[in-house]
mmCIF file of C-alpha atoms in Angstrom:
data_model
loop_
_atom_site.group_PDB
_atom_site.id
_atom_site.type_symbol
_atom_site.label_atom_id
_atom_site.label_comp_id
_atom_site.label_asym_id
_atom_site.label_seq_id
_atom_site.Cartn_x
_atom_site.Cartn_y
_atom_site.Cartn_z
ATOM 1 C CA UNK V 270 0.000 0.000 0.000
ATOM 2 C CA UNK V 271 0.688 3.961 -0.699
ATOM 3 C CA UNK V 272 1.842 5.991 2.608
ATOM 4 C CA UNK V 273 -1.246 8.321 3.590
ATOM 5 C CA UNK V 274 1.773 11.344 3.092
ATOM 6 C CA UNK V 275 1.198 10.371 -1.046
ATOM 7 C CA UNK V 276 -2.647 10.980 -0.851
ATOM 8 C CA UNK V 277 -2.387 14.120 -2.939
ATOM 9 C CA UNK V 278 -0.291 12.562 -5.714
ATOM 10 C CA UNK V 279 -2.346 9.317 -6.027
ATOM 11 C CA UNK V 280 -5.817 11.327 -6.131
ATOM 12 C CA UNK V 281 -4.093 13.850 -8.566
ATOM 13 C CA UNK V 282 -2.999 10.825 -10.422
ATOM 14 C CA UNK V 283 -6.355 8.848 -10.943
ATOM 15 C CA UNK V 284 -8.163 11.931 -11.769
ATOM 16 C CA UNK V 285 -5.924 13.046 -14.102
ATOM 17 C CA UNK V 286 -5.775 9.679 -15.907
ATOM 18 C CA UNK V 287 -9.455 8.950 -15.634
ATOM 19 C CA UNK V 288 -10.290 12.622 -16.920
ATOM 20 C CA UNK V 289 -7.740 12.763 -19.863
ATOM 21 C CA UNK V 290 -9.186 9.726 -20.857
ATOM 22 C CA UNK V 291 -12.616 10.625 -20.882
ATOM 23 C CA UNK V 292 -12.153 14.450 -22.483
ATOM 24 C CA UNK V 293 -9.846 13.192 -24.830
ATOM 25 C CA UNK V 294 -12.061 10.591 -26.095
ATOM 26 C CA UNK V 295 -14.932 12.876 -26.124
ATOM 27 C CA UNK V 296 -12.884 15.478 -28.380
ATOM 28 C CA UNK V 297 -11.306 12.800 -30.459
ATOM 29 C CA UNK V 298 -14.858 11.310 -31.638
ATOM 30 C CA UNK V 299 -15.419 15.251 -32.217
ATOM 31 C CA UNK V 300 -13.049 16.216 -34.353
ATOM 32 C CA UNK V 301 -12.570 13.436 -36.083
ATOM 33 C CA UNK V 302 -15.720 10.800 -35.880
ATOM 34 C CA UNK V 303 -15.614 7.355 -36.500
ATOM 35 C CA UNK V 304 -12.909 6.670 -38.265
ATOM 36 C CA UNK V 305 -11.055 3.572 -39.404
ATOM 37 C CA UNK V 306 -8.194 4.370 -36.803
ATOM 38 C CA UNK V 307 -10.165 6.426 -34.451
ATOM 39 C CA UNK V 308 -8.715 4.152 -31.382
ATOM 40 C CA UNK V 309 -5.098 4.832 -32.632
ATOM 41 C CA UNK V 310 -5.792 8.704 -32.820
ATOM 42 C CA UNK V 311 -7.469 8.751 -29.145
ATOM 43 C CA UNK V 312 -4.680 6.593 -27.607
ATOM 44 C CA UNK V 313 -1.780 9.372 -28.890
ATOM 45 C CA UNK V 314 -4.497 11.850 -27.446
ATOM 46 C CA UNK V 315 -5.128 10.305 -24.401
ATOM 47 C CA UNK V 316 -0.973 10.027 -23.488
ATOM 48 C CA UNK V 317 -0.683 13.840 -24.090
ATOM 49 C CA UNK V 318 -3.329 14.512 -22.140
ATOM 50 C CA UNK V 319 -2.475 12.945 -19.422
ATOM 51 C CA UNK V 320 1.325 14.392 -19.269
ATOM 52 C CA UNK V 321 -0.460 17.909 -18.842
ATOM 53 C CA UNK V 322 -3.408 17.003 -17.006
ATOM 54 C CA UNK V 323 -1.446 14.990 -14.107
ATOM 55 C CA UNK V 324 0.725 18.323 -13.040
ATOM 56 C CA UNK V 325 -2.250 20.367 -13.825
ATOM 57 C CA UNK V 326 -4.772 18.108 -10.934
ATOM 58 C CA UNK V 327 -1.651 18.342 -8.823
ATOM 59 C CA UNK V 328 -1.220 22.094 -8.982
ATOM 60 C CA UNK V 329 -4.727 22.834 -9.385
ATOM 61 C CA UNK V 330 -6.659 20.898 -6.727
ATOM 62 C CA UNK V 331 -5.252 22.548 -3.147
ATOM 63 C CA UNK V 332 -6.653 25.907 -4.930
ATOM 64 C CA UNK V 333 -9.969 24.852 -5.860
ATOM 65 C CA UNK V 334 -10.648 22.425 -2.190
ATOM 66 C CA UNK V 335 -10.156 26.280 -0.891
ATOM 67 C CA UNK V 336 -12.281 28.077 -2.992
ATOM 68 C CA UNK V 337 -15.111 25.023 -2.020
ATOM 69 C CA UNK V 338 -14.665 25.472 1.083
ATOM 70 C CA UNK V 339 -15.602 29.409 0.378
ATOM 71 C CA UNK V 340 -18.806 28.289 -0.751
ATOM 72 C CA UNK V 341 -19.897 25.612 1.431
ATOM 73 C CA UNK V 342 -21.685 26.515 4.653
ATOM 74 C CA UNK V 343 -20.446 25.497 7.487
ATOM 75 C CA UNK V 344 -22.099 23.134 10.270
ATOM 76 C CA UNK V 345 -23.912 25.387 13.137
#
C-alpha cells in the first residue's frame, strides 16, 4: 500500500488519468468521428493529455478544495 503522506499525488494521479481519458475521447470522436483508426488517434491523445493534465490536478486541486470550502456553509 501507498503511505497516507502520497494521498495528494495518487488522487491527482487517478483523476488526471481517468479525466484525460474521458475528455480526450470525447474530443477525439469530435473532431474526427468514426474513423477507421479512431482508437489509434485517441490513444496518442489520451498520453498527451495525461502528461499535462497529471501536473495540472496536482497544482490545481489545493486551490480549488479552498475556494469550495468558500462556498460551502459550514455546520452550526
Amino acid at each position: 500500500m501507498i503511505p497516507s503522506k502520497y494521498q495528494r499525488f495518487v488522487f491527482a494521479f487517478f483523476m488526471a488519468l481517468l479525466m484525460s481519458c474521458l475528455m480526450s475521447f470525447v474530443i477525439t470522436l469530435f473532431n474526427v468521428g468514426l474513423v477507421d483508426n479512431v482508437l489509434i488517434i485517441w490513444l496518442k491523445a489520451w498520453a498527451f493529455a495525461f502528461v499535462v493534465a497529471f501536473p495540472a490536478v496536482t497544482l490545481v486541486a489545493p486551490i480549488v478544495a479552498k475556494l469550495t470550502q468558500l462556498f460551502i456553509a459550514k455546520d452550526t
